[in-house]
Amino acid sequence: MTERELCAAAMAARQTAYAPYSGCLVGAALLTSSGKVYTGCNVENASYGATICAERTALSKAISEGERAFAAIAVAGGVGETVDGGFPPCGICRQVMAEFCTADFSVLVVTGTETYTAYRLGDLLPYAFDADAMQ
Ligand code: THU
């Protein structure tokens, strides 16, 4: 699975986004360390705070299937049909990623039809609050 293929899977996952309130269609594709891909989309709610982002949908699907080791996630977000500039993961999603993923985990933000920018989770969320902090 190449980075480009993971981005394409995230783009495809946008098609099932449920976003009647914001119109922001977001798809995510999460690659496990063993090479399996779990996709997810955002699922909005009339009670806006009950909305779940695409990244957490994908992570929850994978965790609930017993996965615990992850290599990368691609995120494709935009208003309506097109992705133009991309959606970086929100703070809650970065925190949830930090629960399960190392600082070297790759976050690929899809910026256009054929383009993406790669980040390290450790750069997106430095000094994350995690289990070590509660020792
Ligand atoms: N959204 C995501 O799915 N992922 C993010 O990281 C940022 C925001 C969704 C949530 C909501 O449905 C819409 O985008 C606008 O915030």
PDB file of C-alpha atoms and ligand atoms in Angstrom:
ATOM      1  CA  MET A   1       0.000   0.000   0.000  1.00  0.00           C
ATOM      2  CA  THR A   2       1.624   3.256  -1.142  1.00  0.00           C
ATOM      3  CA  GLU A   3       0.906   6.668   0.372  1.00  0.00           C
ATOM      4  CA  ARG A   4      -0.933   7.606  -2.810  1.00  0.00           C
ATOM      5  CA  GLU A   5      -3.122   4.514  -2.584  1.00  0.00           C
ATOM      6  CA  LEU A   6      -3.943   5.335   1.040  1.00  0.00           C
ATOM      7  CA  CYS A   7      -4.923   8.863  -0.030  1.00  0.00           C
ATOM      8  CA  ALA A   8      -7.135   7.417  -2.770  1.00  0.00           C
ATOM      9  CA  ALA A   9      -8.855   5.212  -0.172  1.00  0.00           C
ATOM     10  CA  ALA A  10      -9.501   8.306   1.965  1.00  0.00           C
ATOM     11  CA  MET A  11     -10.973  10.096  -1.056  1.00  0.00           C
ATOM     12  CA  ALA A  12     -13.263   7.139  -1.725  1.00  0.00           C
ATOM     13  CA  ALA A  13     -14.357   7.064   1.928  1.00  0.00           C
ATOM     14  CA  ARG A  14     -15.664  10.634   1.583  1.00  0.00           C
ATOM     15  CA  GLN A  15     -18.507   9.297  -0.520  1.00  0.00           C
ATOM     16  CA  THR A  16     -20.336   7.909   2.496  1.00  0.00           C
ATOM     17  CA  ALA A  17     -19.817  10.987   4.692  1.00  0.00           C
ATOM     18  CA  TYR A  18     -22.959  12.024   6.550  1.00  0.00           C
ATOM     19  CA  ALA A  19     -22.621  15.799   6.740  1.00  0.00           C
ATOM     20  CA  PRO A  20     -26.022  17.471   6.206  1.00  0.00           C
ATOM     21  CA  TYR A  21     -25.161  20.356   8.566  1.00  0.00           C
ATOM     22  CA  SER A  22     -21.684  21.479   7.535  1.00  0.00           C
ATOM     23  CA  GLY A  23     -21.504  20.121   3.992  1.00  0.00           C
ATOM     24  CA  CYS A  24     -17.913  19.123   4.797  1.00  0.00           C
ATOM     25  CA  LEU A  25     -17.323  15.640   3.426  1.00  0.00           C
ATOM     26  CA  VAL A  26     -14.391  13.913   5.128  1.00  0.00           C
ATOM     27  CA  GLY A  27     -12.900  10.483   4.521  1.00  0.00           C
ATOM     28  CA  ALA A  28     -10.055   8.741   6.303  1.00  0.00           C
ATOM     29  CA  ALA A  29      -8.037   5.608   5.562  1.00  0.00           C
ATOM     30  CA  LEU A  30      -6.034   4.082   8.396  1.00  0.00           C
ATOM     31  CA  LEU A  31      -3.159   1.703   7.627  1.00  0.00           C
ATOM     32  CA  THR A  32      -2.262  -0.869  10.279  1.00  0.00           C
ATOM     33  CA  SER A  33       1.308  -2.016  10.831  1.00  0.00           C
ATOM     34  CA  SER A  34       0.335  -5.349   9.258  1.00  0.00           C
ATOM     35  CA  GLY A  35      -0.889  -3.643   6.087  1.00  0.00           C
ATOM     36  CA  LYS A  36      -4.648  -3.692   6.556  1.00  0.00           C
ATOM     37  CA  VAL A  37      -6.738  -0.581   5.788  1.00  0.00           C
ATOM     38  CA  TYR A  38      -9.751   0.645   7.768  1.00  0.00           C
ATOM     39  CA  THR A  39     -11.736   3.523   6.319  1.00  0.00           C
ATOM     40  CA  GLY A  40     -14.086   5.987   7.972  1.00  0.00           C
ATOM     41  CA  CYS A  41     -16.160   9.078   7.288  1.00  0.00           C
ATOM     42  CA  ASN A  42     -17.536  11.892   9.404  1.00  0.00           C
ATOM     43  CA  VAL A  43     -20.967  11.248  10.904  1.00  0.00           C
ATOM     44  CA  GLU A  44     -22.766  14.437  11.933  1.00  0.00           C
ATOM     45  CA  ASN A  45     -25.681  14.834  14.306  1.00  0.00           C
ATOM     46  CA  ALA A  46     -28.438  17.402  14.861  1.00  0.00           C
ATOM     47  CA  SER A  47     -26.900  17.754  18.310  1.00  0.00           C
ATOM     48  CA  TYR A  48     -23.669  19.039  16.754  1.00  0.00           C
ATOM     49  CA  GLY A  49     -21.406  17.944  19.599  1.00  0.00           C
ATOM     50  CA  ALA A  50     -22.364  14.324  18.949  1.00  0.00           C
ATOM     51  CA  THR A  51     -20.598  14.459  15.571  1.00  0.00           C
ATOM     52  CA  ILE A  52     -17.717  12.041  15.061  1.00  0.00           C
ATOM     53  CA  CYS A  53     -14.871  12.875  12.694  1.00  0.00           C
ATOM     54  CA  ALA A  54     -13.725  10.590   9.897  1.00  0.00           C
ATOM     55  CA  GLU A  55     -10.409   9.822  11.609  1.00  0.00           C
ATOM     56  CA  ARG A  56     -12.062   8.644  14.808  1.00  0.00           C
ATOM     57  CA  THR A  57     -14.569   6.561  12.853  1.00  0.00           C
ATOM     58  CA  ALA A  58     -11.672   4.741  11.163  1.00  0.00           C
ATOM     59  CA  LEU A  59      -9.760   4.370  14.431  1.00  0.00           C
ATOM     60  CA  SER A  60     -12.811   3.073  16.287  1.00  0.00           C
ATOM     61  CA  LYS A  61     -13.523   0.531  13.559  1.00  0.00           C
ATOM     62  CA  ALA A  62      -9.938  -0.733  13.722  1.00  0.00           C
ATOM     63  CA  ILE A  63      -9.675  -0.788  17.517  1.00  0.00           C
ATOM     64  CA  SER A  64     -12.976  -2.627  17.786  1.00  0.00           C
ATOM     65  CA  GLU A  65     -11.616  -5.270  15.421  1.00  0.00           C
ATOM     66  CA  GLY A  66      -8.634  -5.823  17.718  1.00  0.00           C
ATOM     67  CA  GLU A  67      -6.040  -3.740  15.890  1.00  0.00           C
ATOM     68  CA  ARG A  68      -3.495  -1.952  18.070  1.00  0.00           C
ATOM     69  CA  ALA A  69      -0.547  -1.043  15.822  1.00  0.00           C
ATOM     70  CA  PHE A  70      -0.781   1.620  13.160  1.00  0.00           C
ATOM     71  CA  ALA A  71       1.521   3.071  10.530  1.00  0.00           C
ATOM     72  CA  ALA A  72      -0.356   5.913   8.837  1.00  0.00           C
ATOM     73  CA  ILE A  73      -3.645   7.644   8.221  1.00  0.00           C
ATOM     74  CA  ALA A  74      -4.766   9.614   5.173  1.00  0.00           C
ATOM     75  CA  VAL A  75      -7.445  12.276   5.552  1.00  0.00           C
ATOM     76  CA  ALA A  76      -9.402  13.797   2.667  1.00  0.00           C
ATOM     77  CA  GLY A  77     -11.729  16.633   3.564  1.00  0.00           C
ATOM     78  CA  GLY A  78     -13.444  19.419   1.717  1.00  0.00           C
ATOM     79  CA  VAL A  79     -16.702  21.264   1.226  1.00  0.00           C
ATOM     80  CA  GLY A  80     -18.867  19.512  -1.344  1.00  0.00           C
ATOM     81  CA  GLU A  81     -17.346  17.373  -4.076  1.00  0.00           C
ATOM     82  CA  THR A  82     -13.833  18.760  -4.203  1.00  0.00           C
ATOM     83  CA  VAL A  83     -10.830  18.691  -1.917  1.00  0.00           C
ATOM     84  CA  ASP A  84      -9.015  21.989  -2.150  1.00  0.00           C
ATOM     85  CA  GLY A  85      -6.325  22.622   0.418  1.00  0.00           C
ATOM     86  CA  GLY A  86      -7.379  19.831   2.748  1.00  0.00           C
ATOM     87  CA  PHE A  87      -8.542  19.406   6.322  1.00  0.00           C
ATOM     88  CA  PRO A  88      -5.840  18.827   8.924  1.00  0.00           C
ATOM     89  CA  PRO A  89      -7.057  16.583  11.771  1.00  0.00           C
ATOM     90  CA  CYS A  90      -8.851  18.413  14.576  1.00  0.00           C
ATOM     91  CA  GLY A  91      -7.418  18.501  18.079  1.00  0.00           C
ATOM     92  CA  ILE A  92      -9.669  15.747  19.414  1.00  0.00           C
ATOM     93  CA  CYS A  93      -8.606  13.417  16.597  1.00  0.00           C
ATOM     94  CA  ARG A  94      -4.924  14.212  17.231  1.00  0.00           C
ATOM     95  CA  GLN A  95      -5.439  13.317  20.896  1.00  0.00           C
ATOM     96  CA  VAL A  96      -7.159  10.027  20.005  1.00  0.00           C
ATOM     97  CA  MET A  97      -4.370   9.190  17.544  1.00  0.00           C
ATOM     98  CA  ALA A  98      -1.841   9.847  20.318  1.00  0.00           C
ATOM     99  CA  GLU A  99      -3.556   7.212  22.465  1.00  0.00           C
ATOM    100  CA  PHE A 100      -2.753   4.476  19.954  1.00  0.00           C
ATOM    101  CA  CYS A 101      -0.001   5.759  17.664  1.00  0.00           C
ATOM    102  CA  THR A 102       3.641   6.712  18.126  1.00  0.00           C
ATOM    103  CA  ALA A 103       5.157  10.105  17.359  1.00  0.00           C
ATOM    104  CA  ASP A 104       6.400   8.699  14.031  1.00  0.00           C
ATOM    105  CA  PHE A 105       2.877   7.824  12.873  1.00  0.00           C
ATOM    106  CA  SER A 106       2.303   9.435   9.439  1.00  0.00           C
ATOM    107  CA  VAL A 107      -0.626  11.749   8.889  1.00  0.00           C
ATOM    108  CA  LEU A 108      -1.233  12.340   5.191  1.00  0.00           C
ATOM    109  CA  VAL A 109      -3.452  15.339   4.532  1.00  0.00           C
ATOM    110  CA  VAL A 110      -4.927  15.148   1.051  1.00  0.00           C
ATOM    111  CA  THR A 111      -4.717  18.631  -0.480  1.00  0.00           C
ATOM    112  CA  GLY A 112      -6.082  17.989  -3.989  1.00  0.00           C
ATOM    113  CA  THR A 113      -6.907  15.282  -6.497  1.00  0.00           C
ATOM    114  CA  GLU A 114      -3.296  14.113  -6.819  1.00  0.00           C
ATOM    115  CA  THR A 115      -1.589  15.875  -3.931  1.00  0.00           C
ATOM    116  CA  TYR A 116      -1.048  15.455  -0.212  1.00  0.00           C
ATOM    117  CA  THR A 117       1.181  16.714   2.581  1.00  0.00           C
ATOM    118  CA  ALA A 118       2.789  14.280   5.026  1.00  0.00           C
ATOM    119  CA  TYR A 119       3.162  15.130   8.710  1.00  0.00           C
ATOM    120  CA  ARG A 120       4.421  13.250  11.779  1.00  0.00           C
ATOM    121  CA  LEU A 121       1.911  12.916  14.594  1.00  0.00           C
ATOM    122  CA  GLY A 122       4.626  14.078  17.000  1.00  0.00           C
ATOM    123  CA  ASP A 123       4.827  17.357  15.098  1.00  0.00           C
ATOM    124  CA  LEU A 124       1.038  17.813  14.966  1.00  0.00           C
ATOM    125  CA  LEU A 125       0.649  17.127  18.704  1.00  0.00           C
ATOM    126  CA  PRO A 126       3.878  17.673  20.636  1.00  0.00           C
ATOM    127  CA  TYR A 127       3.909  16.951  24.383  1.00  0.00           C
ATOM    128  CA  ALA A 128       0.695  14.914  24.116  1.00  0.00           C
ATOM    129  CA  PHE A 129      -1.135  14.038  27.291  1.00  0.00           C
ATOM    130  CA  ASP A 130      -0.908  10.265  27.566  1.00  0.00           C
ATOM    131  CA  ALA A 131      -0.847   7.378  30.012  1.00  0.00           C
ATOM    132  CA  ASP A 132       2.746   8.202  31.070  1.00  0.00           C
ATOM    133  CA  ALA A 133       1.560  11.535  32.442  1.00  0.00           C
ATOM    134  CA  MET A 134      -0.663   9.751  34.968  1.00  0.00           C
ATOM    135  CA  GLN A 135       2.114   7.680  36.559  1.00  0.00           C
TER     136      GLN A 135
HETATM  137  N1  THU B   1     -14.150  16.802  10.543  1.00  0.00           N
HETATM  138  C1  THU B   1     -13.553  15.578  10.396  1.00  0.00           C
HETATM  139  O1  THU B   1     -14.191  14.609   9.996  1.00  0.00           O
HETATM  140  N2  THU B   1     -12.233  15.488  10.709  1.00  0.00           N
HETATM  141  C2  THU B   1     -11.479  16.513  11.196  1.00  0.00           C
HETATM  142  O2  THU B   1     -10.376  16.288  11.662  1.00  0.00           O
HETATM  143  C3  THU B   1     -11.995  17.867  11.119  1.00  0.00           C
HETATM  144  C4  THU B   1     -13.476  17.977  11.046  1.00  0.00           C
HETATM  145  C5  THU B   1     -15.579  16.916  10.226  1.00  0.00           C
HETATM  146  C6  THU B   1     -16.448  17.081  11.439  1.00  0.00           C
HETATM  147  C7  THU B   1     -17.637  17.817  10.877  1.00  0.00           C
HETATM  148  O3  THU B   1     -18.558  16.859  10.375  1.00  0.00           O
HETATM  149  C8  THU B   1     -17.080  18.611   9.717  1.00  0.00           C
HETATM  150  O4  THU B   1     -15.819  18.046   9.420  1.00  0.00           O
HETATM  151  C9  THU B   1     -16.919  20.097  10.007  1.00  0.00           C
HETATM  152  O5  THU B   1     -16.248  20.306  11.194  1.00  0.00           O
END
